[in-house]
CSV table of C-alpha atoms and ligand atoms in Angstrom, one decimal:
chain,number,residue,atom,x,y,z
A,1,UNK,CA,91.6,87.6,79.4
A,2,UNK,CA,93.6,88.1,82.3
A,3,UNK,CA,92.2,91.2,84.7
A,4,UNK,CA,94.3,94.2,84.6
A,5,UNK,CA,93.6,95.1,87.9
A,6,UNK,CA,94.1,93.9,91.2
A,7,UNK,CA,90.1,93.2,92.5
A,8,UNK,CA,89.1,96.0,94.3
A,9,UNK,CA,87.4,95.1,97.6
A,10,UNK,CA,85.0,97.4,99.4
A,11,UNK,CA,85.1,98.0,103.0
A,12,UNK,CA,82.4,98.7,105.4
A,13,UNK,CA,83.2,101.9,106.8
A,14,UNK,CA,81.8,104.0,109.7
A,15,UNK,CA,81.5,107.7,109.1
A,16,UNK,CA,80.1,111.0,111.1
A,17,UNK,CA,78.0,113.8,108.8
A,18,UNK,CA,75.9,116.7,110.2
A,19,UNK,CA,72.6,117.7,108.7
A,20,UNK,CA,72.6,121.1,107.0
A,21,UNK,CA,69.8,122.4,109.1
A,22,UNK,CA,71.3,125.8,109.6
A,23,UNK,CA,73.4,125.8,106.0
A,24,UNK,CA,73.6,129.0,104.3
A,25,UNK,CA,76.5,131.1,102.8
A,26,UNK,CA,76.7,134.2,105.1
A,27,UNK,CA,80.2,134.7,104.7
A,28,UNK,CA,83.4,134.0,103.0
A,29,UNK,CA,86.6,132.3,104.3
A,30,UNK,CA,87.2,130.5,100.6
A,31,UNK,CA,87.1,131.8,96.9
A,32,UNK,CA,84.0,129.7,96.4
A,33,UNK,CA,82.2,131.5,98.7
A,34,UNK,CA,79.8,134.3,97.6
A,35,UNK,CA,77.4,135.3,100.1
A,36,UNK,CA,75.3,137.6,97.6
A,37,UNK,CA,74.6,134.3,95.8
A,38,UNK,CA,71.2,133.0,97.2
A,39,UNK,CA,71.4,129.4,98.7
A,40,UNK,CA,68.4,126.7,99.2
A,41,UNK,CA,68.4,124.9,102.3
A,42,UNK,CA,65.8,122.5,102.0
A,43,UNK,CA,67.6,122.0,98.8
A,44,UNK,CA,71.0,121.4,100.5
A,45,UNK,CA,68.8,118.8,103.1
A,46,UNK,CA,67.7,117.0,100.9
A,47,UNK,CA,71.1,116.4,98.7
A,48,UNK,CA,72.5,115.6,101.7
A,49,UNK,CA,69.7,112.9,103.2
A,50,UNK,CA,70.5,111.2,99.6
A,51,UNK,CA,74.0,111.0,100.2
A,52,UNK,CA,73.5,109.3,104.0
A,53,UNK,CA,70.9,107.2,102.3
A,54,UNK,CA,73.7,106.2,99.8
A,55,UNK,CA,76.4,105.4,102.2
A,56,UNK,CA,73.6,103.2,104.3
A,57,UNK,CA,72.7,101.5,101.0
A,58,UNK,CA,76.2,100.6,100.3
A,59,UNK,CA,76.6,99.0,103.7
A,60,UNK,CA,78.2,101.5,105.6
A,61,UNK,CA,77.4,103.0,108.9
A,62,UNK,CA,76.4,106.5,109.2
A,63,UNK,CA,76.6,108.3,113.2
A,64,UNK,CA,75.3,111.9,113.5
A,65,UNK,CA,76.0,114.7,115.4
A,66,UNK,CA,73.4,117.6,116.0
A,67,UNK,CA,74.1,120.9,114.3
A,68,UNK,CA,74.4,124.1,115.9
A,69,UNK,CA,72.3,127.1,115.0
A,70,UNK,CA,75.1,129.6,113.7
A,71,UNK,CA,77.2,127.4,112.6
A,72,UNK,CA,76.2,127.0,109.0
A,73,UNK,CA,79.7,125.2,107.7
A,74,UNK,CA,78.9,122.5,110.5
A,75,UNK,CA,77.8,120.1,107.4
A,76,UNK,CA,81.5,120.1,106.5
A,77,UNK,CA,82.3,117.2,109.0
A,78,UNK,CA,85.8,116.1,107.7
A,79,UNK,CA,87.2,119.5,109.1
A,80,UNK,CA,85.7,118.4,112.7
A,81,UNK,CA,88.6,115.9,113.9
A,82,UNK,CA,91.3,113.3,112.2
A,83,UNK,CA,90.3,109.7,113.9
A,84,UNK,CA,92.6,106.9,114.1
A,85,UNK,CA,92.5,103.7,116.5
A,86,UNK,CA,90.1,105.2,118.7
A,87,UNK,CA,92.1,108.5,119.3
A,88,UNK,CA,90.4,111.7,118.0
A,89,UNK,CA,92.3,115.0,117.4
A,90,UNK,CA,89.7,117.6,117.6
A,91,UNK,CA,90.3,120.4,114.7
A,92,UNK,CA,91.5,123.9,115.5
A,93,UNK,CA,89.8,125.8,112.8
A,94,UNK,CA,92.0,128.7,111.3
A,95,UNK,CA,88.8,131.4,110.8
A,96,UNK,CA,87.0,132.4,113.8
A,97,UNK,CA,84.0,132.0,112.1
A,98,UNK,CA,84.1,128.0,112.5
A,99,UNK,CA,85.9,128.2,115.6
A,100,UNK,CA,83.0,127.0,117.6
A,101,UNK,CA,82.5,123.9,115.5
A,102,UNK,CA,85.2,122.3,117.5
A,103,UNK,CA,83.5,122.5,120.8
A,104,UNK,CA,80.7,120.7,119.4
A,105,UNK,CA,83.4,117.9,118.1
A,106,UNK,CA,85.0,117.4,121.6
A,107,UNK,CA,82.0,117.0,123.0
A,108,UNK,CA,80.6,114.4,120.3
A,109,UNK,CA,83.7,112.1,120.6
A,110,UNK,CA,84.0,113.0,124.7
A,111,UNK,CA,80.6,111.0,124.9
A,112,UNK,CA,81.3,108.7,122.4
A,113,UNK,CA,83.6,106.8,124.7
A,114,UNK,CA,86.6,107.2,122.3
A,115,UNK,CA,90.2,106.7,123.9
A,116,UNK,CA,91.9,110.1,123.9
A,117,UNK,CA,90.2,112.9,122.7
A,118,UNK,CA,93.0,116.0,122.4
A,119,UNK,CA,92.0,119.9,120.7
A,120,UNK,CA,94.9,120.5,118.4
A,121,UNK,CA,97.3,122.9,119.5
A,122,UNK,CA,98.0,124.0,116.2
A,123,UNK,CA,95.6,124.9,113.4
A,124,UNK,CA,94.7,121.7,111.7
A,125,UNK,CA,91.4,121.2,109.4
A,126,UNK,CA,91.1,117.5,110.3
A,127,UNK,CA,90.6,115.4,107.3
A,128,UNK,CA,90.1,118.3,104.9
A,129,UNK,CA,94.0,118.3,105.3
A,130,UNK,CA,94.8,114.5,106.4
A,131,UNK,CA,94.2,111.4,104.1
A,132,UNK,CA,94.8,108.4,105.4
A,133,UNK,CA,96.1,105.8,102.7
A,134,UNK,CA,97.0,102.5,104.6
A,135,UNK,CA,99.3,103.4,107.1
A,136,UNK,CA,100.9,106.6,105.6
A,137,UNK,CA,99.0,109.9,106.3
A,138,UNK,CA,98.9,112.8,103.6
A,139,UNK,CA,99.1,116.1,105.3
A,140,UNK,CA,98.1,119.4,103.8
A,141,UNK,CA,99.1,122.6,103.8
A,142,UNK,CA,99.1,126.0,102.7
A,143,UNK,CA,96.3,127.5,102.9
A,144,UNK,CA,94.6,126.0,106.5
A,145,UNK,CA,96.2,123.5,108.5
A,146,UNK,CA,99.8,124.8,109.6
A,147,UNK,CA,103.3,122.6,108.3
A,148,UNK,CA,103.1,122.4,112.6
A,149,UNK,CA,100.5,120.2,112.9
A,150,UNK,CA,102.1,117.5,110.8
A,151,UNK,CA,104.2,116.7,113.7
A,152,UNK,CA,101.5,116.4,116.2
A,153,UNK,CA,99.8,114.3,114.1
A,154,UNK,CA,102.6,112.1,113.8
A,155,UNK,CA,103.5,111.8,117.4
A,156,UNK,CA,100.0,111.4,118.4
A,157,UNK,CA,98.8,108.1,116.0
A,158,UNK,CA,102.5,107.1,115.4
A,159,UNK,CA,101.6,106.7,111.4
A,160,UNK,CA,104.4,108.0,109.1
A,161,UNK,CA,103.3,111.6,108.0
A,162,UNK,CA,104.5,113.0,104.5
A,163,UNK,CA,103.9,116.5,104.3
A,164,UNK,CA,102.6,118.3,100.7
A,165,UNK,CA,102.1,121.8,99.8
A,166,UNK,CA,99.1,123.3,98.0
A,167,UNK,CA,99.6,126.4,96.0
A,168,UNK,CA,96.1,126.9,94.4
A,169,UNK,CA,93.6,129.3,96.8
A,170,UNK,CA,90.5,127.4,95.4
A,171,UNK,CA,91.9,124.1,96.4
A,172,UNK,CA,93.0,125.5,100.2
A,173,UNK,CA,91.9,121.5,101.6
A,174,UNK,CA,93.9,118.8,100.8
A,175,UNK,CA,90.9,116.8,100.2
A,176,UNK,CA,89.5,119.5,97.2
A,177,UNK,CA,93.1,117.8,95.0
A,178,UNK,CA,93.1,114.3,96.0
A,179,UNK,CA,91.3,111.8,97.4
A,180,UNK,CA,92.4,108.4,98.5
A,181,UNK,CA,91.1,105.1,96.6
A,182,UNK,CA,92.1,102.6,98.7
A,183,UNK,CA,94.9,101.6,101.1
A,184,UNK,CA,97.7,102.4,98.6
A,185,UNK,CA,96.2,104.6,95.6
A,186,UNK,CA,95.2,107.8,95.4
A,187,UNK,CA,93.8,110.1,92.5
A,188,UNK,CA,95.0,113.8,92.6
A,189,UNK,CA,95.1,117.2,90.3
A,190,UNK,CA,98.8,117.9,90.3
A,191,UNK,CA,98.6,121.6,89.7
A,192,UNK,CA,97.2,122.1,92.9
A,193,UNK,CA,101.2,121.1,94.6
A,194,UNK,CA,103.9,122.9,94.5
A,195,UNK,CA,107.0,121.1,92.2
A,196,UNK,CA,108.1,119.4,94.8
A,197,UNK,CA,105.2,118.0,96.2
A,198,UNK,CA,103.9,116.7,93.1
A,199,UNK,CA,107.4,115.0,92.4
A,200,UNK,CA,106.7,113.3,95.6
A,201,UNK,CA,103.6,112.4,94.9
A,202,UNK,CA,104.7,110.6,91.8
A,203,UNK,CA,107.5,108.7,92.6
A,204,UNK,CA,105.3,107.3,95.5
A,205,UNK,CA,101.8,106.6,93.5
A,206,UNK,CA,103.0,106.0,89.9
A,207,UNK,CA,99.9,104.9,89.2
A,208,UNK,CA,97.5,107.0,90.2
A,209,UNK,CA,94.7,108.8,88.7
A,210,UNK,CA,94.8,111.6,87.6
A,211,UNK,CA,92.6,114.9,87.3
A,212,UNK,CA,92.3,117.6,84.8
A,213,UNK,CA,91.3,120.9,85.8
A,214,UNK,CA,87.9,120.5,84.6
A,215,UNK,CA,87.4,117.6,86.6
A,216,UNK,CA,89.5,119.5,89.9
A,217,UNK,CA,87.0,122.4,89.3
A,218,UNK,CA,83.5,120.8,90.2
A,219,UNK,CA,85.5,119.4,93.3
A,220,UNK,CA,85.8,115.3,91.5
A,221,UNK,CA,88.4,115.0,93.5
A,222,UNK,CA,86.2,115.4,97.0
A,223,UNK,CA,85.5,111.9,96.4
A,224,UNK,CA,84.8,108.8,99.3
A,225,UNK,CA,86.0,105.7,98.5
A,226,UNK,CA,85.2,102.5,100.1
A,227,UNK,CA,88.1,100.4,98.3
A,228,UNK,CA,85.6,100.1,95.2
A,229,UNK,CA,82.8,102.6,95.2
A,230,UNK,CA,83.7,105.7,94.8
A,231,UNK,CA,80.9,109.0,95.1
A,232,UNK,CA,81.9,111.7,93.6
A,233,UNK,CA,80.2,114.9,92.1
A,234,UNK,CA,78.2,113.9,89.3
A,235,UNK,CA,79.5,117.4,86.9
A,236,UNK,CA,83.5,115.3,87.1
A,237,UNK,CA,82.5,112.7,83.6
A,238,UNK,CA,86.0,112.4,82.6
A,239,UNK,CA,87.1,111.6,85.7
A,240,UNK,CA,84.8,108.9,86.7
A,241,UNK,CA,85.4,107.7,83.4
A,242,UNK,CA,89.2,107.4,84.3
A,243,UNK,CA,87.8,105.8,87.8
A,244,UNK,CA,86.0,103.3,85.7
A,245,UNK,CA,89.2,102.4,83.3
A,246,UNK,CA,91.2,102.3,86.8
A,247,UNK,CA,88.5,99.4,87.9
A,248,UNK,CA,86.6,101.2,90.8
A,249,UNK,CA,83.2,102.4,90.6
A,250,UNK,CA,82.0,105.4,90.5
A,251,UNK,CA,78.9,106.4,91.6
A,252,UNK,CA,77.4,110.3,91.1
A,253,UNK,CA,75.8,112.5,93.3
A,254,UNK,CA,74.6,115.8,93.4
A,255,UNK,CA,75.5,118.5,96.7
A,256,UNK,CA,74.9,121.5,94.3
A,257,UNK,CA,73.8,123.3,97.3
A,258,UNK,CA,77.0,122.4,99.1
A,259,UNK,CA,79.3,123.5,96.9
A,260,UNK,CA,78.4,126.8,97.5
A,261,UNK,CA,80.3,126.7,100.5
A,262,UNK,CA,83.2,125.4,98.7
A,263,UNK,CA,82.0,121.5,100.0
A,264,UNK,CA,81.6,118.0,98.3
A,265,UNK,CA,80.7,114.6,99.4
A,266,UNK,CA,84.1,114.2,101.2
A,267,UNK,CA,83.8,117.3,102.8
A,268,UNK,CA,80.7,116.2,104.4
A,269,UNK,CA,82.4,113.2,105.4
A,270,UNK,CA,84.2,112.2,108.4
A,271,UNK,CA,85.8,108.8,108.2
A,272,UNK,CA,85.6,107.2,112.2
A,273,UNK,CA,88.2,104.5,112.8
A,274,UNK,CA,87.2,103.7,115.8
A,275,UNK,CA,89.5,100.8,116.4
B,1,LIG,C1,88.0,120.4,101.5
B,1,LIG,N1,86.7,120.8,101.9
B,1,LIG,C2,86.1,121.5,100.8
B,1,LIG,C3,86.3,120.5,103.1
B,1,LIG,N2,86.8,119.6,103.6
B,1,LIG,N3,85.5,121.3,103.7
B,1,LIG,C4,84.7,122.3,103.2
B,1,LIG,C5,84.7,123.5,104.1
B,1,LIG,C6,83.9,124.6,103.6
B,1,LIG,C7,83.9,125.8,104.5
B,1,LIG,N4,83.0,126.8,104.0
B,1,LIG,C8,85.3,126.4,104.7
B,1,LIG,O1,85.7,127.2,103.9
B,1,LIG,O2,85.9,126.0,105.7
């Protein structure tokens, strides 16, 4: 029987995460957020050593950089910078209370030796609000990054940038309603767009997968994909069910403890495309 999808081809990739040394919910800048809620973070350390261990297991490199005591969202790596060919835009966080994190990120990719290292001018989450699919960047907005920062994006990688609009508070990242499959699918949870966005995002990935709000609401959708295997939280069944019928793999994991600070595997995720 003929396949019915094209084979899907795992890349190594090369990605930065932080420990959660110093993770705890001692405030609230999202509506997941709960600070009376008690958190475990030995709990959250050891979740997140069996995610690295995962992403070494699968092939891929993992880099680290050194949390900073007071800065307990520092897990959330995705938010630090948007990396493309060696060029780094360090995030400009919109609430002062991660403002230091991007410091810490200049001077991570400063010693790193990457090519141009430049502190957004304009607030921009990093790849909580950029996805990278092939050569076309997804760029949220709404509730973090600013429409602004889509430009500077664009003239600093010179990658087409297609700008979408989230409406739904508890999905304020772009990467909480979408995550990108490989290098020209995506799956996404259209309710989280405003009309026109969505419409977009249809007429260019027809075939997409897509989430229900079950699945958008234990955060299936802050998923890493290599091309094939896909981590995701192990609560989203249906949708890894719908990543299985699509051909990819999914592969469960459990950040509990994270997503009390409104994070998933993604989140803790920064992709480095160092070339
Ligand atoms: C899309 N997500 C969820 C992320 N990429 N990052 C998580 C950031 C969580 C942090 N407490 C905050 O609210 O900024």
């Amino acid at each position: 029987m003929p396949n019915r999808f094209p084979e899907r081809v795992a890349r190594p990739r090369r990605y930065l995460m932080c420990p959660p040394t110093y993770f705890t919910v001692e405030y609230a800048i999202n509506p997941w957020m709960d600070p009376e809620q008690p958190t475990d973070t030995g709990l959250a350390v050891r979740q997140w050593e069996r995610l690295r261990a995962l992403y070494e297991q699968l092939g891929h490199t993992v880099e680290l950089i050194d949390p900073v005591p007071g800065l307990p969202d520092m897990v959330y790596t995705a938010n630090g910078a948007t990396v493309l060919g060696g060029q780094v835009l360090v995030a400009t966080f919109r609430h002062r209370e991660r403002a230091a994190e991007s410091d810490a990120h200049q001077a991570w990719f400063q010693a790193g030796g990457y090519r141009e290292v430049r502190r957004a001018a304009y607030v921009n989450e990093g790849e909580g609000d950029h996805l990278l699919v092939g050569r076309r960047l997804l760029a949220g907005s709404g509730f973090r990054t600013e429409p602004a920062a889509h430009a500077e994006v664009r003239e600093l990688f010179g990658v087409q940038v297609l700008s979408l609009t989230l409406v739904d508070p508890r999905f304020y990242h772009l990467d909480t309603a979408m995550a990108v499959l490989d290098d020209d699918q995506i799956m996404y949870y259209p309710e989280a767009f405003t009309p026109d966005s969505q419409a977009l995002l249809r007429s260019l990935y027809p075939d997409a997968v897509l989430a229900d709000r079950e699945d958008a609401e234990v955060f299936g959708l802050n998923a890493v994909s290599d091309g094939r295997r896909v981590l995701l939280p192990e609560a989203a069944k249906s949708l890894a069910g719908r990543l299985s019928d699509a051909g990819f793999e999914p592969i469960p994991v459990d950040l509990s403890e994270l997503f009390k600070g409104g994070g998933g595997p993604k989140c803790c995720t920064l992709e480095l495309r160092p070339v």
